[in-house]
Short mmCIF file of C-alpha atoms in Angstrom, two decimals:
data_model
loop_
_atom_site.label_atom_id
_atom_site.label_comp_id
_atom_site.label_asym_id
_atom_site.label_seq_id
_atom_site.Cartn_x
_atom_site.Cartn_y
_atom_site.Cartn_z
CA MET A 1266 43.76 35.33 -28.34
CA ALA A 1267 46.82 36.72 -26.30
CA ASN A 1268 46.42 37.07 -22.80
CA ALA A 1269 46.73 36.46 -19.71
CA ALA A 1270 44.55 33.52 -19.40
CA ASN A 1271 46.48 30.96 -22.57
CA ASP A 1272 49.43 30.92 -20.08
CA GLU A 1273 47.75 29.85 -16.74
CA LYS A 1274 49.12 27.25 -15.37
CA VAL A 1275 47.59 24.52 -13.67
CA GLY A 1276 48.37 23.10 -10.64
CA GLY A 1277 47.73 19.44 -8.72
CA ILE A 1278 48.36 16.92 -10.64
CA LEU A 1279 47.24 18.33 -13.50
CA GLY A 1280 49.83 20.74 -13.16
CA TRP A 1281 52.49 17.62 -13.55
CA VAL A 1282 51.50 15.42 -16.01
CA GLU A 1283 50.87 18.52 -18.22
CA ARG A 1284 54.26 19.48 -17.47
CA THR A 1285 55.37 15.78 -17.56
CA GLY A 1286 53.89 15.08 -20.98
CA ASN A 1287 55.22 18.39 -22.07
CA LYS A 1288 58.68 16.50 -21.74
CA LEU A 1289 57.82 13.50 -23.34
CA PRO A 1290 58.87 13.24 -26.02
CA ASP A 1291 56.26 12.09 -30.01
CA PRO A 1292 54.83 8.59 -29.80
CA VAL A 1293 56.31 7.37 -32.98
CA VAL A 1294 60.45 8.47 -30.65
CA ILE A 1295 58.33 6.00 -27.40
CA PHE A 1296 57.84 3.31 -29.72
CA LEU A 1297 61.44 3.76 -30.86
CA PHE A 1298 62.78 4.04 -26.68
CA LEU A 1299 60.66 1.44 -26.36
CA GLY A 1300 61.92 -0.72 -28.80
CA LEU A 1301 65.73 -0.32 -27.81
CA ILE A 1302 64.35 -1.09 -24.30
CA LEU A 1303 63.03 -4.95 -25.56
CA ILE A 1304 65.58 -5.73 -27.14
CA GLY A 1305 67.76 -5.43 -24.29
CA ILE A 1306 65.36 -7.32 -21.43
CA SER A 1307 65.43 -9.67 -24.36
CA VAL A 1308 68.99 -10.56 -23.71
CA ALA A 1309 68.42 -11.10 -20.67
CA CYS A 1310 65.78 -12.52 -20.62
CA ALA A 1311 67.79 -15.04 -22.77
CA GLY A 1312 70.78 -15.19 -20.85
CA PHE A 1313 68.56 -16.48 -17.85
CA GLY A 1314 66.84 -18.88 -19.30
CA LEU A 1315 63.92 -17.42 -18.10
CA THR A 1316 60.66 -19.50 -20.29
CA ALA A 1317 56.99 -21.00 -19.94
CA GLN A 1318 54.69 -23.92 -20.04
CA HIS A 1319 52.36 -22.83 -23.48
CA PRO A 1320 48.35 -23.74 -22.23
CA THR A 1321 47.39 -24.94 -25.65
CA GLN A 1322 50.48 -26.47 -27.27
CA ILE A 1323 52.25 -30.28 -26.77
CA GLY A 1324 56.29 -30.75 -26.82
CA ALA A 1325 57.45 -33.52 -28.76
CA ASP A 1326 57.04 -35.50 -25.42
CA GLY A 1327 53.93 -35.00 -24.81
CA ASN A 1328 54.10 -32.90 -22.21
CA PRO A 1329 53.41 -29.25 -22.71
CA ALA A 1330 55.60 -26.85 -24.97
CA ILE A 1331 58.45 -24.79 -23.02
CA VAL A 1332 57.82 -21.13 -24.59
CA SER A 1333 61.73 -19.81 -24.59
CA SER A 1334 62.79 -16.16 -24.41
CA GLN A 1335 65.01 -14.69 -27.47
CA SER A 1336 67.64 -12.70 -27.92
CA LEU A 1337 66.42 -9.70 -29.96
CA LEU A 1338 69.83 -9.60 -30.59
CA SER A 1339 70.41 -13.28 -32.39
CA GLY A 1340 71.68 -13.23 -35.91
CA GLU A 1341 69.14 -14.67 -36.76
CA ASN A 1342 66.42 -12.42 -35.01
CA ILE A 1343 69.04 -9.53 -36.85
CA ALA A 1344 68.81 -10.88 -40.81
CA ARG A 1345 64.21 -11.29 -39.40
CA PHE A 1346 64.71 -7.35 -38.11
CA TRP A 1347 66.44 -5.77 -41.89
CA VAL A 1348 64.70 -8.89 -44.76
CA GLU A 1349 60.92 -8.57 -43.51
CA MET A 1350 61.18 -5.50 -42.80
CA THR A 1351 59.06 -4.39 -45.84
CA THR A 1352 56.48 -7.41 -44.79
CA THR A 1353 56.14 -6.68 -41.14
CA PHE A 1354 54.81 -2.77 -41.81
CA SER A 1355 52.28 -3.84 -45.13
CA HIS A 1356 51.13 -6.81 -43.26
CA PHE A 1357 50.55 -5.03 -40.32
CA HIS A 1358 46.44 -5.47 -39.77
CA PRO A 1359 45.38 -2.15 -38.49
CA LEU A 1360 47.07 -0.90 -40.75
CA GLY A 1361 45.26 -2.34 -44.06
CA TYR A 1362 41.82 -1.79 -41.96
CA VAL A 1363 42.31 2.06 -41.55
CA LEU A 1364 43.37 3.14 -44.26
CA VAL A 1365 40.76 1.60 -46.67
CA VAL A 1366 37.93 2.95 -44.46
CA MET A 1367 39.25 6.22 -44.03
CA LEU A 1368 38.87 6.68 -47.59
CA GLY A 1369 35.02 6.35 -48.05
CA ALA A 1370 35.28 8.53 -44.33
CA GLY A 1371 37.61 11.48 -46.04
CA VAL A 1372 34.89 11.84 -49.05
CA ALA A 1373 32.24 11.51 -46.51
CA GLU A 1374 33.53 14.89 -44.43
CA ARG A 1375 34.76 16.90 -47.07
CA SER A 1376 31.51 16.66 -49.23
CA GLY A 1377 30.28 18.06 -46.02
CA LEU A 1378 28.18 15.26 -45.09
CA PHE A 1379 29.28 15.09 -41.05
CA GLY A 1380 29.25 18.22 -40.19
CA ALA A 1381 25.33 19.00 -41.77
CA ALA A 1382 24.54 15.70 -40.50
CA MET A 1383 25.38 17.29 -36.78
CA ARG A 1384 24.31 20.54 -37.38
CA ALA A 1385 20.58 19.02 -38.55
CA ALA A 1386 20.13 16.42 -36.22
CA LEU A 1387 20.66 19.32 -32.79
CA GLY A 1388 19.13 22.72 -35.15
CA ASN A 1389 15.46 21.73 -33.67
CA ALA A 1390 16.35 20.46 -29.78
CA PRO A 1391 13.89 21.78 -27.40
CA LYS A 1392 15.65 23.26 -25.17
CA VAL A 1393 14.23 20.37 -22.11
CA ILE A 1394 15.98 17.98 -23.94
CA LEU A 1395 18.69 19.78 -25.20
CA THR A 1396 21.75 18.96 -22.68
CA PRO A 1397 20.84 14.70 -23.42
CA MET A 1398 20.39 15.46 -27.31
CA VAL A 1399 23.88 16.98 -27.37
CA ALA A 1400 25.64 14.54 -25.55
CA LEU A 1401 24.36 12.06 -27.48
CA ILE A 1402 25.05 13.65 -30.81
CA ALA A 1403 28.39 13.96 -29.76
CA MET A 1404 29.06 11.31 -28.81
CA ILE A 1405 27.66 9.84 -32.33
CA ALA A 1406 29.24 11.77 -33.83
CA ASN A 1407 32.47 10.15 -33.15
CA HIS A 1408 32.49 8.59 -36.16
CA ALA A 1409 33.35 12.06 -37.67
CA ALA A 1410 36.85 12.71 -36.09
CA ASP A 1411 38.23 16.10 -36.78
CA ALA A 1412 34.90 17.52 -38.01
CA ALA A 1413 33.32 16.45 -34.69
CA TYR A 1414 35.46 18.63 -32.37
CA VAL A 1415 35.18 21.54 -35.48
CA VAL A 1416 31.68 21.71 -36.11
CA MET A 1417 29.68 19.53 -33.10
CA ILE A 1418 32.07 21.59 -30.18
CA PRO A 1419 30.94 25.95 -31.39
CA LEU A 1420 27.12 24.59 -32.20
CA ALA A 1421 26.53 23.99 -28.77
CA GLY A 1422 27.70 26.29 -27.55
CA ILE A 1423 25.41 28.54 -29.73
CA MET A 1424 22.42 26.37 -28.85
CA PHE A 1425 22.44 26.53 -25.42
CA HIS A 1426 23.09 30.30 -25.63
CA ALA A 1427 20.64 30.80 -28.05
CA VAL A 1428 17.99 29.60 -24.81
CA GLY A 1429 19.39 31.29 -22.66
CA ARG A 1430 21.90 29.03 -21.20
CA HIS A 1431 25.17 29.08 -20.29
CA PRO A 1432 27.71 28.61 -23.59
CA VAL A 1433 30.32 27.32 -21.92
CA ALA A 1434 27.99 24.59 -20.44
CA GLY A 1435 27.77 23.52 -24.11
CA ILE A 1436 30.48 23.10 -25.26
CA ALA A 1437 31.39 21.09 -22.44
CA ALA A 1438 28.81 18.69 -22.69
CA ALA A 1439 29.97 18.70 -25.80
CA PHE A 1440 33.62 18.10 -25.20
CA ALA A 1441 32.66 15.30 -23.04
CA GLY A 1442 30.57 12.73 -25.16
CA VAL A 1443 32.96 13.72 -28.12
CA SER A 1444 35.59 13.08 -26.00
CA GLY A 1445 35.69 11.39 -23.17
CA GLY A 1446 32.48 9.33 -24.85
CA PHE A 1447 35.52 8.61 -27.73
CA SER A 1448 34.79 5.15 -26.93
CA ALA A 1449 31.14 4.68 -27.11
CA ASN A 1450 29.02 5.10 -29.90
CA ILE A 1451 25.45 3.61 -31.50
CA LEU A 1452 27.66 1.73 -33.89
CA PRO A 1453 31.07 0.56 -34.72
CA GLY A 1454 32.99 2.40 -36.89
CA GLN A 1455 36.62 3.93 -37.85
CA LEU A 1456 37.43 3.44 -33.80
CA ASP A 1457 36.61 -0.21 -33.89
CA VAL A 1458 38.57 -1.41 -37.56
CA LEU A 1459 42.08 0.18 -35.24
CA LEU A 1460 41.47 -1.39 -32.02
CA PHE A 1461 40.34 -4.35 -33.49
CA GLY A 1462 42.95 -4.25 -36.08
CA ILE A 1463 45.63 -4.22 -33.62
CA THR A 1464 44.11 -6.92 -31.45
CA GLU A 1465 43.72 -9.10 -33.87
CA VAL A 1466 48.12 -8.58 -34.23
CA ALA A 1467 48.22 -9.63 -30.27
CA VAL A 1468 46.44 -12.66 -30.66
CA GLU A 1469 48.01 -13.79 -34.29
CA GLY A 1470 51.52 -13.39 -31.76
CA SER A 1471 50.32 -14.92 -28.75
CA GLN A 1472 49.35 -17.96 -30.67
CA LEU A 1473 46.67 -19.47 -28.44
CA ASP A 1474 44.08 -19.68 -30.73
CA PRO A 1475 44.90 -19.52 -34.77
CA ASN A 1476 41.03 -19.91 -34.96
CA TRP A 1477 40.16 -16.70 -33.26
CA THR A 1478 38.54 -14.24 -36.15
CA MET A 1479 38.84 -10.57 -35.79
CA ASN A 1480 34.86 -9.38 -35.79
CA VAL A 1481 34.79 -5.77 -35.86
CA ALA A 1482 31.29 -5.81 -34.99
CA GLY A 1483 32.54 -7.41 -31.27
CA ASN A 1484 31.87 -4.62 -28.98
CA TRP A 1485 28.94 -2.97 -31.06
CA TRP A 1486 26.42 -3.93 -27.94
CA PHE A 1487 29.15 -2.76 -25.13
CA ILE A 1488 29.77 0.80 -27.05
CA LEU A 1489 25.82 0.97 -27.14
CA VAL A 1490 24.88 0.84 -23.71
CA LEU A 1491 27.95 2.59 -22.60
CA THR A 1492 26.52 5.89 -24.38
CA PHE A 1493 23.43 5.28 -22.78
CA ILE A 1494 25.75 4.94 -19.36
CA TYR A 1495 27.09 8.30 -20.01
CA LEU A 1496 24.23 9.79 -21.48
CA PRO A 1497 22.38 10.39 -18.24
CA VAL A 1498 25.95 10.82 -17.10
CA ILE A 1499 26.49 13.79 -18.55
CA TRP A 1500 23.53 15.17 -19.23
CA PHE A 1501 23.08 15.60 -14.84
CA VAL A 1502 26.91 17.06 -14.57
CA THR A 1503 26.12 20.06 -17.05
CA ASP A 1504 22.91 20.85 -15.53
CA LYS A 1505 23.27 20.25 -12.04
CA ILE A 1506 26.86 20.52 -10.57
CA ILE A 1507 29.39 22.84 -14.38
CA GLU A 1508 25.85 25.16 -15.28
CA PRO A 1509 25.36 26.38 -11.51
CA ARG A 1510 28.85 26.81 -11.25
CA LEU A 1511 29.26 28.65 -14.83
CA ALA A 1512 26.26 30.62 -12.99
CA ASN A 1513 27.68 34.17 -12.07
CA THR A 1514 30.23 33.38 -14.83
CA PRO A 1515 29.94 36.66 -17.75
CA PHE A 1516 29.75 35.43 -20.82
CA SER A 1517 29.72 37.55 -23.85
CA ASN A 1518 28.23 37.76 -27.35
CA GLY A 1519 30.36 34.89 -28.34
CA ILE A 1520 32.71 37.37 -30.88
CA SER A 1521 36.42 37.93 -29.98
CA GLU A 1522 39.41 39.28 -30.99
CA ALA A 1523 40.70 35.56 -31.81
CA GLU A 1524 38.12 34.09 -34.12
CA THR A 1525 38.88 31.44 -36.26
CA VAL A 1526 37.09 29.28 -37.52
CA GLU A 1527 33.21 30.33 -38.26
CA ASP A 1528 31.19 29.32 -36.34
CA PRO A 1529 28.32 27.13 -37.60
CA SER A 1530 24.52 27.54 -38.44
CA THR A 1531 22.05 25.70 -37.39
CA GLN A 1532 19.97 26.24 -40.62
CA LEU A 1533 20.41 24.15 -43.64
CA SER A 1534 19.61 24.95 -47.30
CA VAL A 1535 17.28 23.63 -49.25
CA ASP A 1536 20.12 21.96 -50.93
CA GLU A 1537 21.27 20.53 -47.68
CA LYS A 1538 18.47 19.16 -47.12
CA LYS A 1539 17.89 17.10 -50.64
CA GLY A 1540 21.35 15.74 -49.14
CA LEU A 1541 20.29 13.98 -46.25
CA GLY A 1542 17.96 12.52 -47.83
CA ARG A 1543 20.16 11.71 -50.80
CA ALA A 1544 22.20 10.45 -48.48
CA GLY A 1545 20.50 8.43 -45.99
CA LEU A 1546 19.28 6.26 -49.28
CA ALA A 1547 23.33 5.44 -50.59
CA LEU A 1548 23.07 4.76 -46.70
CA LEU A 1549 19.65 1.91 -47.29
CA ALA A 1550 21.12 1.08 -50.35
CA VAL A 1551 24.66 -0.47 -49.18
CA VAL A 1552 23.81 -1.49 -46.40
CA THR A 1553 20.42 -3.69 -48.44
CA VAL A 1554 23.78 -4.69 -50.62
CA TRP A 1555 25.51 -6.14 -47.56
CA LEU A 1556 22.23 -7.71 -46.53
CA ILE A 1557 21.22 -9.63 -49.98
CA MET A 1558 25.10 -10.95 -49.25
CA THR A 1559 25.12 -11.92 -45.89
CA PHE A 1560 21.32 -14.22 -46.65
CA GLY A 1561 20.07 -13.70 -49.79
CA PRO A 1562 21.54 -16.61 -52.72
CA GLY A 1563 24.45 -17.62 -53.05
CA THR A 1564 25.20 -16.03 -49.78
CA PRO A 1565 28.81 -15.49 -50.56
CA LEU A 1566 29.76 -13.77 -47.04
CA ILE A 1567 28.37 -16.84 -44.95
CA ASP A 1568 31.16 -19.25 -44.76
CA GLU A 1569 29.18 -22.52 -44.72
CA ALA A 1570 31.71 -25.14 -44.31
CA ALA A 1571 33.19 -23.55 -41.81
CA CYS A 1572 30.82 -25.20 -39.52
CA PRO A 1573 28.52 -27.43 -40.10
CA VAL A 1574 25.36 -28.52 -38.12
CA ALA A 1575 26.71 -32.01 -37.37
CA LEU A 1576 29.47 -30.68 -36.02
CA GLU A 1577 28.12 -27.47 -34.41
CA ALA A 1578 25.38 -30.27 -32.14
CA GLU A 1579 28.38 -31.82 -31.20
CA GLY A 1580 29.73 -29.01 -30.15
CA GLN A 1581 33.20 -29.08 -32.24
CA CYS A 1582 32.65 -25.37 -33.43
CA ALA A 1583 30.66 -22.54 -32.95
CA ALA A 1584 27.87 -21.09 -35.97
CA VAL A 1585 29.37 -17.64 -35.20
CA GLN A 1586 32.36 -18.71 -37.57
CA ARG A 1587 30.48 -19.23 -40.83
CA LEU A 1588 29.49 -15.22 -40.29
CA SER A 1589 33.81 -14.98 -40.57
CA PRO A 1590 33.75 -13.72 -43.98
CA PHE A 1591 30.61 -11.12 -42.64
CA PHE A 1592 32.57 -9.59 -39.60
CA LYS A 1593 35.26 -9.68 -42.01
CA SER A 1594 33.91 -7.50 -44.66
CA LEU A 1595 32.68 -5.26 -42.53
CA VAL A 1596 35.78 -3.48 -43.28
CA GLY A 1597 34.74 -2.45 -47.05
CA GLY A 1598 31.70 -1.87 -46.00
CA PHE A 1599 32.25 0.58 -44.02
CA MET A 1600 34.36 2.35 -46.54
CA VAL A 1601 31.87 2.24 -49.42
CA LEU A 1602 28.99 3.13 -46.62
CA PHE A 1603 30.98 7.05 -46.09
CA LEU A 1604 32.31 6.91 -49.95
CA GLY A 1605 28.09 6.56 -51.03
CA ALA A 1606 26.75 8.91 -48.48
CA GLY A 1607 29.51 11.18 -49.17
CA TRP A 1608 29.07 10.92 -52.93
CA ALA A 1609 25.25 11.67 -52.72
CA TYR A 1610 25.64 14.10 -50.45
CA GLY A 1611 28.78 16.37 -52.30
CA ALA A 1612 26.44 15.82 -55.63
CA ALA A 1613 23.10 17.69 -54.44
CA VAL A 1614 24.91 19.74 -52.54
CA GLY A 1615 27.79 20.89 -54.79
CA THR A 1616 30.37 19.47 -53.44
CA VAL A 1617 31.01 17.03 -55.62
CA LYS A 1618 30.68 17.98 -59.09
CA ASN A 1619 32.90 14.92 -61.39
CA HIS A 1620 34.47 11.84 -60.37
CA LYS A 1621 37.67 14.12 -60.00
CA ASP A 1622 35.92 15.90 -57.61
CA LEU A 1623 35.46 12.11 -55.62
CA VAL A 1624 39.28 11.27 -56.26
CA ALA A 1625 40.95 14.20 -54.89
CA MET A 1626 38.55 13.94 -51.45
CA MET A 1627 40.19 10.28 -51.13
CA SER A 1628 43.59 11.48 -51.50
CA GLU A 1629 42.96 14.21 -49.19
CA GLY A 1630 41.47 11.54 -46.45
CA MET A 1631 44.87 10.53 -46.98
CA LYS A 1632 46.98 13.25 -46.54
CA ASP A 1633 45.21 13.44 -43.13
CA MET A 1634 46.87 10.22 -42.74
CA GLY A 1635 50.83 10.34 -43.08
CA TYR A 1636 51.42 10.82 -39.50
CA TYR A 1637 48.98 7.84 -38.90
CA LEU A 1638 50.98 5.91 -41.38
CA VAL A 1639 54.54 6.79 -39.85
CA LEU A 1640 53.42 5.24 -35.82
CA ALA A 1641 52.05 2.52 -36.95
CA PHE A 1642 55.87 1.62 -39.06
CA ALA A 1643 56.69 2.29 -35.29
CA ALA A 1644 54.15 0.21 -33.87
CA ALA A 1645 53.97 -2.24 -36.32
CA HIS A 1646 57.93 -2.73 -35.64
CA PHE A 1647 57.38 -2.83 -31.29
CA VAL A 1648 55.02 -5.85 -31.67
CA ALA A 1649 57.05 -7.58 -34.33
CA LEU A 1650 60.25 -7.30 -31.38
CA PHE A 1651 57.52 -8.13 -28.80
CA LYS A 1652 56.67 -11.46 -31.05
CA TRP A 1653 59.68 -12.78 -32.05
CA SER A 1654 61.41 -11.86 -28.21
CA ASN A 1655 58.23 -14.24 -26.81
CA LEU A 1656 58.23 -12.01 -24.51
CA GLY A 1657 54.49 -10.97 -24.78
CA LEU A 1658 53.47 -15.42 -24.45
CA ILE A 1659 55.68 -15.44 -21.60
CA PHE A 1660 54.53 -12.27 -19.15
CA ALA A 1661 51.31 -12.91 -20.28
CA ILE A 1662 51.40 -16.54 -19.00
CA HIS A 1663 52.96 -15.57 -15.38
CA GLY A 1664 50.63 -12.67 -15.36
CA ALA A 1665 47.69 -14.86 -15.25
CA ALA A 1666 48.98 -17.58 -13.05
CA GLY A 1667 50.06 -14.45 -10.94
CA ILE A 1668 46.74 -13.48 -10.72
CA GLU A 1669 45.58 -16.24 -10.20
CA ALA A 1670 47.71 -17.37 -7.33
CA SER A 1671 46.87 -14.18 -5.54
CA GLY A 1672 43.08 -15.09 -5.57
CA LEU A 1673 42.18 -11.34 -7.48
CA PRO A 1674 38.70 -11.50 -8.21
CA LEU A 1675 38.51 -11.15 -12.13
CA PRO A 1676 36.31 -8.70 -11.77
CA ILE A 1677 39.38 -6.11 -10.15
CA ALA A 1678 42.38 -7.13 -12.43
CA MET A 1679 39.81 -5.72 -15.86
CA GLY A 1680 38.88 -2.29 -13.54
CA LEU A 1681 42.80 -2.10 -12.64
CA ILE A 1682 43.35 -2.46 -16.58
CA VAL A 1683 40.93 0.48 -16.76
CA MET A 1684 42.84 2.07 -14.23
CA LEU A 1685 46.35 1.59 -16.31
CA SER A 1686 44.97 2.69 -19.60
CA ALA A 1687 43.10 5.86 -17.42
CA THR A 1688 46.89 7.08 -16.58
CA LEU A 1689 48.18 6.10 -19.15
CA ASN A 1690 45.83 8.10 -21.49
CA LEU A 1691 47.03 11.25 -19.52
CA PHE A 1692 50.27 11.38 -21.48
CA VAL A 1693 49.89 9.27 -24.34
CA GLY A 1694 46.95 10.86 -26.57
CA SER A 1695 46.92 8.79 -29.13
CA ALA A 1696 44.79 5.38 -28.92
CA SER A 1697 46.20 2.94 -30.92
CA ALA A 1698 50.11 4.31 -29.30
CA LYS A 1699 48.90 2.50 -25.46
CA TRP A 1700 46.85 0.11 -27.37
CA ALA A 1701 50.00 -1.36 -29.44
CA LEU A 1702 52.29 -0.69 -26.64
CA LEU A 1703 49.63 -2.87 -23.58
CA ALA A 1704 48.36 -5.16 -26.14
CA PRO A 1705 50.85 -7.74 -26.62
CA VAL A 1706 50.54 -8.77 -22.72
CA LEU A 1707 46.90 -7.72 -21.58
CA VAL A 1708 45.21 -9.81 -24.59
CA PRO A 1709 46.99 -12.95 -24.40
CA MET A 1710 46.99 -12.25 -20.07
CA LEU A 1711 43.32 -11.96 -20.65
CA MET A 1712 42.79 -15.12 -22.95
CA LEU A 1713 44.23 -17.57 -20.19
CA LEU A 1714 41.78 -15.83 -17.79
CA GLY A 1715 38.71 -16.28 -19.56
CA VAL A 1716 38.87 -13.25 -20.69
CA SER A 1717 37.93 -12.75 -24.64
CA PRO A 1718 40.35 -10.79 -26.83
CA GLU A 1719 36.72 -8.85 -27.58
CA GLY A 1720 36.69 -8.21 -24.07
CA ALA A 1721 39.96 -7.10 -23.48
CA THR A 1722 39.55 -4.49 -26.22
CA ALA A 1723 35.99 -3.26 -24.12
CA ILE A 1724 38.16 -2.79 -21.12
CA TYR A 1725 40.82 -0.81 -22.65
CA ARG A 1726 38.36 1.65 -24.64
CA VAL A 1727 37.15 2.59 -21.60
CA GLY A 1728 40.45 3.75 -19.90
CA ASP A 1729 41.07 5.26 -22.96
CA GLY A 1730 38.25 7.32 -23.21
CA ALA A 1731 36.89 8.90 -19.78
CA THR A 1732 40.91 10.96 -18.99
CA ASN A 1733 40.92 12.44 -22.45
CA ILE A 1734 38.93 14.96 -21.88
CA ILE A 1735 41.28 16.48 -18.71
CA THR A 1736 44.48 16.21 -20.32
CA PRO A 1737 45.56 19.51 -21.48
CA LEU A 1738 48.84 16.52 -23.76
CA MET A 1739 44.94 16.09 -25.71
CA VAL A 1740 45.78 17.54 -29.35
CA TYR A 1741 42.53 19.28 -29.03
CA PHE A 1742 42.34 20.96 -25.92
CA PRO A 1743 43.93 24.39 -27.31
CA LEU A 1744 40.94 24.54 -30.09
CA VAL A 1745 38.16 23.94 -26.66
CA LEU A 1746 39.72 26.51 -24.94
CA ILE A 1747 39.39 28.96 -28.02
CA PHE A 1748 36.08 27.41 -28.37
CA ALA A 1749 34.99 28.60 -24.31
CA GLN A 1750 37.54 32.02 -25.02
CA ARG A 1751 34.57 33.81 -27.71
CA TRP A 1752 32.28 33.57 -24.88
CA ASN A 1753 34.19 34.35 -22.14
CA LYS A 1754 38.17 36.06 -22.53
CA ASP A 1755 38.42 34.93 -19.33
CA PHE A 1756 38.26 31.52 -19.71
CA GLY A 1757 41.75 30.18 -19.05
CA LEU A 1758 43.31 26.30 -19.34
CA GLY A 1759 42.60 26.21 -15.30
CA SER A 1760 39.47 26.66 -16.50
CA LEU A 1761 38.94 23.77 -18.92
CA THR A 1762 40.62 21.66 -16.48
CA ALA A 1763 38.79 21.82 -13.66
CA MET A 1764 34.91 22.29 -15.45
CA MET A 1765 36.08 18.70 -16.91
CA ILE A 1766 36.57 16.75 -14.22
CA PRO A 1767 33.53 15.50 -12.93
CA TYR A 1768 32.76 14.73 -16.56
CA SER A 1769 35.81 12.31 -16.18
CA ILE A 1770 35.39 10.60 -12.84
CA TRP A 1771 32.04 10.03 -13.02
CA MET A 1772 32.41 8.64 -16.15
CA LEU A 1773 35.27 6.54 -15.51
CA ILE A 1774 33.20 5.09 -12.36
CA THR A 1775 30.55 4.34 -14.27
CA GLY A 1776 32.60 2.89 -17.17
CA LEU A 1777 34.60 0.43 -14.36
CA LEU A 1778 30.92 -0.67 -13.14
CA LEU A 1779 29.57 -1.17 -16.21
CA VAL A 1780 32.63 -3.82 -17.08
CA VAL A 1781 31.97 -5.27 -14.60
CA ALA A 1782 28.06 -5.68 -14.72
CA TRP A 1783 29.53 -6.89 -18.29
CA VAL A 1784 31.31 -9.86 -16.49
CA PHE A 1785 29.02 -10.60 -14.23
CA LEU A 1786 25.96 -10.99 -16.31
CA GLY A 1787 28.16 -12.85 -19.14
CA VAL A 1788 26.24 -11.80 -22.19
CA ASP A 1789 28.09 -11.30 -25.72
CA LEU A 1790 29.57 -7.76 -26.05
CA GLY A 1791 28.59 -7.43 -29.68
CA PRO A 1792 27.12 -10.07 -32.30
CA GLY A 1793 29.23 -13.71 -32.29
CA ALA A 1794 31.45 -12.24 -29.44
CA PRO A 1795 31.20 -13.24 -25.84
CA ILE A 1796 33.33 -12.15 -23.31
CA ALA A 1797 34.17 -15.20 -21.84
CA TYR A 1798 36.94 -17.44 -23.25
CA SER A 1799 38.10 -21.16 -23.26
CA LEU A 1800 41.78 -22.13 -25.02
CA PRO A 1801 40.91 -24.40 -28.02
CA ASN A 1802 41.44 -27.76 -26.88
#
């Protein structure tokens, strides 16, 4: 809709963020610029002889091994860059993990499963608990990626309007859940696969712990608790702050000249209900198969030799090491789960008529990953340059020593990291791009301070989600604005950002408090994923 509301300027800090962010290049180009800067820094550090004592490795003289900075313009590193270019890209762990999961998720989305599941979950929500139901389903809908924005957010507006409440308040609650609660969920999903793939690269690059195993479920308990921390926050902000402010704001019947996306209906057809039932059976079947492979005859997903009971009793290994194959299998497990459920649903409603339709949906899912492939290429080489220069580990060692020397309490240091990721999120929207920038230093630094790689990942994701909903640079921001303008044609960019600020503030505060409490209590972040960490002897 071409009106003045679309061109509304935002003042203050958000206006500055918008103007500054719009001047920034694409994240792919940012990686290129930072790579060039890193090359220059590596030359300078190598020239000055910057070093650090390795915390675990011993040199030939019996003293701690010395980690020396390496110039990325040395003949060896120049040759490595060009000779290993294909290997650097193809062996970038997040790339394979994400592509495998998206093979299944593409089918689940294009068959209509995700959209139907959201509509079914919200369709019969009682008025008294409509807000928390919207918030909870919106956070769960994170797994549906694009479908969560296209279906869940306008559907929430329709539901609020249907029970006599302000529809823009429903849009706000759903936007807060889908985007502000981006890192909260009841189950791990694609985001966990993506972030832990980058964490794994950071751990490998640090050479601090060759035995650490990537565990996709390493933040499961944390994101589950975060979901139910954010739930009352969104409920309170929506009902006590946002909706009262909208009380004197009139709204239309939801029809506008800018109608570009058809409103989703809350009514399910007979075929859709049957499809959801079959999808549920497919989900149970996949879970059952994985349980059989884990606990059944032969236990192929359990490595009994990894930690014999005798060694475990002596404290020489942890029982969780036996579960390493299971943790690694979850990437393939998610792919099969999404694929099976999407296929079952599609076959019932007619969106999947034969195997050709199935393959076509998988192919379309891969097409959507085109930009990610380009971003992964840039990120893979940036992370590799960090590793070859040794600067990631050196900065981590000196950073950890500086924090210890300053006497700064660990929870405060972790809170500062949350704020760093929240601030960076205002300018760089991609979760994977930001984590690829930060992980090479933050992950080993926190390992040296006694925080596990799973803990570092959890800390980062709290800040990454909370400010999604207040930056105009967020890719879905214009779409949410259009949804709001259907009910109020004068609703502009400033209106949307101002409406979402209370959510962002309270989600950031409660997320920070959860991080501090988790460190204090020292409970596991997920199955086999403690927050406390000790370097191997």
